[in-house]
Amino acid sequence: MSENLPAKSNAVTNDPWSTLRSATSARIALGRAGGSLPTHEWLDFKSAHAAARDAVHVEFDAEHLAGQISELGVQTIVVGSAAGDRAEFLQRPDRGRRLAPASQQLLEGFVAPPERFDLAIVVSDGLSALAVQTQAAPLLASLLPLLRADRWRVAPTVVARFGRVALEDQVGALLGAQLALMLLGERPGLGSPDSLGAYLVYDPKLGNTDAQRNCVSNIRPEGLPIPAAAETIRYLLNESRQRQLSGVQLKDQRVLQ
């Protein structure tokens, strides 16, 4: 090489908005290397994509999670949806919304106390078993004391394999609960493979639509922290019980601090 060539400049051209990256994990202001992304940003993207795929396909250990929840002093029941395995669950969403016949019989045979339950809680893998395995038990550890303080009569926690959101309708109806709350692994995004969603519905029954549900989303350390999520769920549950409604008719009207 000629000694007369000019010295190479930095191969990466920083984006003028790069300072905003300290405020978000979103992929913004990545900079450029020539006409493409810098190599390290491209590798980060591939790594995040692989983590999202892993979260969708990772096996859900329902018994282990039920054991963790039992340690909180809560009775648990493990059930399965009508989807027989992970592949069927991904290809047939409708089967994730209904219990398997044996699980339906199990809940039909549950002897409930004379006084009706206020709330049925369902925990299921959804599209990210990783999210449920890491966030569900800590969230319940924060939420259950709040519900006890507000005198909620809570049914045994149902841990369901291969469940979709609407499974809470069938479970809540079988347990005779006034409301149902589903804690479910959300569809992984790039950089958020461990995001948990909480969906509540008043009067759970077959035929409810998503317009009748409220959702508290992105529950994870880098998103909505667990203590804040527990307080929001508590607020929505209390409002739903008092006003006897949920979904588009129920808004979070608290003043932001």
Short mmCIF file of C-alpha atoms in Angstrom, two decimals:
data_model
loop_
_atom_site.label_atom_id
_atom_site.label_comp_id
_atom_site.label_asym_id
_atom_site.label_seq_id
_atom_site.Cartn_x
_atom_site.Cartn_y
_atom_site.Cartn_z
CA MET A 1 0.00 0.00 0.00
CA SER A 2 1.15 3.45 -0.75
CA GLU A 3 2.34 5.53 2.15
CA ASN A 4 0.70 8.52 0.43
CA LEU A 5 -2.88 7.27 0.98
CA PRO A 6 -4.89 9.39 3.45
CA ALA A 7 -5.46 7.91 6.89
CA LYS A 8 -8.73 6.01 7.26
CA SER A 9 -11.49 7.82 9.08
CA ASN A 10 -13.74 6.08 11.63
CA ALA A 11 -15.73 3.48 9.65
CA VAL A 12 -18.92 4.16 11.63
CA THR A 13 -20.89 7.35 11.09
CA ASN A 14 -22.81 8.15 14.26
CA ASP A 15 -26.46 9.16 14.01
CA PRO A 16 -27.15 12.72 15.22
CA TRP A 17 -29.89 11.33 17.49
CA SER A 18 -27.59 8.77 19.14
CA THR A 19 -27.96 10.46 22.54
CA LEU A 20 -31.61 9.31 22.59
CA ARG A 21 -30.49 5.70 22.83
CA SER A 22 -29.80 6.11 26.53
CA ALA A 23 -33.56 6.55 27.06
CA THR A 24 -34.81 3.45 25.25
CA SER A 25 -33.89 -0.08 24.25
CA ALA A 26 -35.59 0.47 20.88
CA ARG A 27 -33.35 0.20 17.82
CA ILE A 28 -33.04 3.86 16.93
CA ALA A 29 -30.12 6.02 15.79
CA LEU A 30 -27.92 3.02 15.00
CA GLY A 31 -25.44 4.88 12.82
CA ARG A 32 -24.07 3.67 9.51
CA ALA A 33 -20.96 2.03 8.11
CA GLY A 34 -20.91 2.99 4.45
CA GLY A 35 -24.36 2.13 3.10
CA SER A 36 -25.25 -0.39 5.80
CA LEU A 37 -25.54 -0.94 9.52
CA PRO A 38 -22.38 -1.16 11.62
CA THR A 39 -21.32 -4.77 12.14
CA HIS A 40 -21.95 -4.79 15.89
CA GLU A 41 -25.52 -3.49 15.38
CA TRP A 42 -26.18 -6.17 12.77
CA LEU A 43 -24.91 -8.87 15.14
CA ASP A 44 -27.06 -7.47 17.97
CA PHE A 45 -30.09 -7.67 15.67
CA LYS A 46 -29.36 -11.30 14.79
CA SER A 47 -28.89 -12.15 18.47
CA ALA A 48 -32.19 -10.50 19.44
CA HIS A 49 -34.01 -12.31 16.64
CA ALA A 50 -32.61 -15.65 17.81
CA ALA A 51 -33.67 -14.90 21.42
CA ALA A 52 -37.21 -14.11 20.22
CA ARG A 53 -37.43 -17.40 18.30
CA ASP A 54 -36.10 -19.32 21.31
CA ALA A 55 -38.73 -17.71 23.55
CA VAL A 56 -41.52 -18.93 21.25
CA HIS A 57 -40.29 -22.51 21.13
CA VAL A 58 -38.85 -23.03 24.62
CA GLU A 59 -40.59 -25.73 26.65
CA PHE A 60 -42.93 -24.57 29.43
CA ASP A 61 -42.36 -26.28 32.78
CA ALA A 62 -45.88 -25.95 34.23
CA GLU A 63 -45.22 -28.15 37.27
CA HIS A 64 -42.16 -26.14 38.29
CA LEU A 65 -44.07 -22.86 38.01
CA ALA A 66 -47.00 -24.32 39.94
CA GLY A 67 -44.53 -25.26 42.69
CA GLN A 68 -43.20 -21.69 42.80
CA ILE A 69 -46.72 -20.29 43.06
CA SER A 70 -47.65 -22.82 45.76
CA GLU A 71 -44.80 -21.45 47.86
CA LEU A 72 -46.76 -18.18 47.98
CA GLY A 73 -49.45 -19.98 49.96
CA VAL A 74 -51.78 -20.49 47.01
CA GLN A 75 -53.41 -23.71 45.84
CA THR A 76 -52.60 -24.46 42.21
CA ILE A 77 -54.20 -26.63 39.52
CA VAL A 78 -52.27 -27.65 36.38
CA VAL A 79 -54.32 -28.05 33.21
CA GLY A 80 -53.78 -28.16 29.45
CA SER A 81 -55.51 -26.54 26.51
CA ALA A 82 -56.92 -28.50 23.60
CA ALA A 83 -53.59 -28.09 21.78
CA GLY A 84 -51.65 -31.31 22.16
CA ASP A 85 -48.15 -29.92 21.67
CA ARG A 86 -46.25 -26.73 20.90
CA ALA A 87 -46.45 -27.13 17.13
CA GLU A 88 -50.21 -27.57 17.22
CA PHE A 89 -50.57 -24.63 19.59
CA LEU A 90 -48.73 -22.35 17.14
CA GLN A 91 -50.68 -23.54 14.10
CA ARG A 92 -54.15 -23.77 15.72
CA PRO A 93 -54.76 -20.72 17.95
CA ASP A 94 -58.40 -21.81 18.42
CA ARG A 95 -57.30 -24.89 20.38
CA GLY A 96 -55.34 -22.71 22.78
CA ARG A 97 -58.60 -20.98 23.72
CA ARG A 98 -60.30 -24.12 25.03
CA LEU A 99 -59.41 -26.65 27.69
CA ALA A 100 -58.56 -30.24 26.85
CA PRO A 101 -61.51 -32.52 27.77
CA ALA A 102 -59.66 -34.03 30.75
CA SER A 103 -58.78 -30.58 32.09
CA GLN A 104 -62.35 -29.39 31.66
CA GLN A 105 -63.57 -32.38 33.67
CA LEU A 106 -60.94 -31.63 36.33
CA LEU A 107 -62.26 -28.08 36.84
CA GLU A 108 -65.90 -29.19 36.61
CA GLY A 109 -65.18 -31.53 39.50
CA PHE A 110 -63.62 -28.82 41.64
CA VAL A 111 -65.74 -28.24 44.73
CA ALA A 112 -65.99 -24.51 45.22
CA PRO A 113 -66.91 -22.93 48.56
CA PRO A 114 -70.52 -21.72 49.03
CA GLU A 115 -69.47 -18.11 48.62
CA ARG A 116 -68.60 -17.23 45.03
CA PHE A 117 -64.99 -16.48 44.10
CA ASP A 118 -64.28 -12.88 43.16
CA LEU A 119 -61.36 -13.73 40.92
CA ALA A 120 -59.86 -16.64 38.99
CA ILE A 121 -56.17 -16.30 38.04
CA VAL A 122 -54.82 -18.26 35.08
CA VAL A 123 -51.11 -18.43 34.19
CA SER A 124 -50.10 -19.75 30.79
CA ASP A 125 -47.10 -19.86 28.48
CA GLY A 126 -48.71 -18.18 25.47
CA LEU A 127 -46.04 -17.15 22.98
CA SER A 128 -43.20 -16.78 25.49
CA ALA A 129 -42.71 -19.45 28.11
CA LEU A 130 -39.57 -17.52 29.07
CA ALA A 131 -41.68 -14.55 30.17
CA VAL A 132 -44.00 -16.68 32.28
CA GLN A 133 -41.21 -18.66 33.90
CA THR A 134 -39.34 -15.49 34.90
CA GLN A 135 -42.07 -12.91 35.63
CA ALA A 136 -45.28 -14.71 36.73
CA ALA A 137 -44.30 -15.87 40.23
CA PRO A 138 -42.64 -12.53 41.21
CA LEU A 139 -45.70 -10.65 39.93
CA LEU A 140 -48.06 -12.83 41.96
CA ALA A 141 -45.81 -12.35 45.00
CA SER A 142 -46.45 -8.60 44.69
CA LEU A 143 -50.10 -8.79 43.62
CA LEU A 144 -51.59 -11.36 45.99
CA PRO A 145 -50.90 -9.39 49.21
CA LEU A 146 -52.59 -6.37 47.61
CA LEU A 147 -55.65 -8.45 46.74
CA ARG A 148 -55.79 -9.94 50.24
CA ALA A 149 -55.69 -6.42 51.69
CA ASP A 150 -58.65 -5.51 49.46
CA ARG A 151 -60.56 -8.64 50.61
CA TRP A 152 -60.61 -10.47 47.29
CA ARG A 153 -61.79 -14.08 47.37
CA VAL A 154 -59.34 -15.66 44.92
CA ALA A 155 -59.79 -19.13 43.43
CA PRO A 156 -56.90 -21.60 43.20
CA THR A 157 -54.41 -20.44 40.58
CA VAL A 158 -54.73 -22.41 37.34
CA VAL A 159 -51.47 -23.05 35.44
CA ALA A 160 -52.25 -23.96 31.84
CA ARG A 161 -50.06 -25.35 29.08
CA PHE A 162 -50.43 -23.97 25.54
CA GLY A 163 -53.00 -21.33 26.48
CA ARG A 164 -54.30 -18.25 24.67
CA VAL A 165 -55.92 -15.22 26.31
CA ALA A 166 -59.51 -16.41 25.86
CA LEU A 167 -58.82 -19.53 27.93
CA GLU A 168 -59.50 -17.34 30.97
CA ASP A 169 -63.18 -17.21 29.96
CA GLN A 170 -63.67 -20.96 30.22
CA VAL A 171 -61.58 -21.33 33.37
CA GLY A 172 -63.28 -18.39 35.10
CA ALA A 173 -66.73 -19.69 34.20
CA LEU A 174 -65.98 -23.22 35.44
CA LEU A 175 -64.68 -21.87 38.75
CA GLY A 176 -67.70 -19.57 39.06
CA ALA A 177 -65.59 -16.43 39.46
CA GLN A 178 -66.85 -12.89 39.00
CA LEU A 179 -63.66 -11.84 37.18
CA ALA A 180 -60.75 -13.62 35.52
CA LEU A 181 -57.12 -12.55 35.17
CA MET A 182 -54.80 -14.20 32.65
CA LEU A 183 -51.01 -13.83 33.00
CA LEU A 184 -49.56 -14.79 29.63
CA GLY A 185 -46.26 -14.68 27.74
CA GLU A 186 -46.55 -12.04 25.01
CA ARG A 187 -45.40 -12.37 21.43
CA PRO A 188 -41.64 -11.68 21.66
CA GLY A 189 -40.31 -8.52 20.12
CA LEU A 190 -36.71 -7.84 19.17
CA GLY A 191 -35.08 -7.08 22.49
CA SER A 192 -38.11 -8.12 24.57
CA PRO A 193 -38.37 -11.93 24.59
CA ASP A 194 -39.49 -11.97 28.24
CA SER A 195 -42.51 -9.67 28.22
CA LEU A 196 -45.53 -10.73 30.31
CA GLY A 197 -49.08 -9.53 29.68
CA ALA A 198 -51.99 -9.42 32.17
CA TYR A 199 -55.53 -9.58 30.76
CA LEU A 200 -58.59 -9.10 32.96
CA VAL A 201 -62.22 -9.60 32.07
CA TYR A 202 -65.42 -9.08 34.05
CA ASP A 203 -67.96 -11.93 33.90
CA PRO A 204 -65.75 -14.57 32.20
CA LYS A 205 -67.75 -16.74 29.83
CA LEU A 206 -67.40 -18.29 26.40
CA GLY A 207 -68.01 -15.74 23.66
CA ASN A 208 -66.31 -12.76 25.30
CA THR A 209 -64.34 -10.64 22.83
CA ASP A 210 -61.05 -8.78 23.26
CA ALA A 211 -63.05 -5.54 23.49
CA GLN A 212 -64.25 -6.77 26.88
CA ARG A 213 -60.71 -7.18 28.26
CA ASN A 214 -58.18 -4.80 29.78
CA CYS A 215 -54.50 -5.47 29.22
CA VAL A 216 -51.46 -4.47 31.25
CA SER A 217 -48.57 -5.13 28.89
CA ASN A 218 -44.76 -5.31 28.74
CA ILE A 219 -44.28 -6.47 32.34
CA ARG A 220 -40.53 -7.08 32.71
CA PRO A 221 -37.55 -5.36 34.35
CA GLU A 222 -36.76 -3.28 31.24
CA GLY A 223 -40.43 -2.46 30.62
CA LEU A 224 -43.15 -2.04 33.26
CA PRO A 225 -41.56 -3.05 36.59
CA ILE A 226 -43.40 -5.65 38.64
CA PRO A 227 -44.39 -3.37 41.58
CA ALA A 228 -45.94 -0.83 39.17
CA ALA A 229 -47.66 -3.61 37.23
CA ALA A 230 -49.14 -5.07 40.43
CA GLU A 231 -50.53 -1.68 41.46
CA THR A 232 -52.06 -1.12 38.01
CA ILE A 233 -53.68 -4.56 37.98
CA ARG A 234 -55.00 -3.97 41.51
CA TYR A 235 -56.51 -0.64 40.44
CA LEU A 236 -58.19 -2.11 37.35
CA LEU A 237 -59.52 -5.13 39.23
CA ASN A 238 -61.03 -2.99 41.97
CA GLU A 239 -62.60 -0.62 39.43
CA SER A 240 -63.94 -3.56 37.42
CA ARG A 241 -65.47 -5.22 40.47
CA GLN A 242 -67.04 -1.99 41.71
CA ARG A 243 -68.43 -0.89 38.32
CA GLN A 244 -69.19 -4.43 37.06
CA LEU A 245 -67.58 -3.94 33.66
CA SER A 246 -64.24 -4.23 31.85
CA GLY A 247 -62.68 -3.61 28.45
CA VAL A 248 -63.23 -0.46 26.43
CA GLN A 249 -65.60 0.87 29.10
CA LEU A 250 -62.91 0.73 31.78
CA LYS A 251 -59.99 3.19 31.66
CA ASP A 252 -57.06 3.83 33.96
CA GLN A 253 -57.98 7.29 35.22
CA ARG A 254 -55.22 7.70 37.75
CA VAL A 255 -53.17 10.87 37.48
CA LEU A 256 -49.58 10.21 36.34
CA GLN A 257 -46.97 11.22 38.92
#
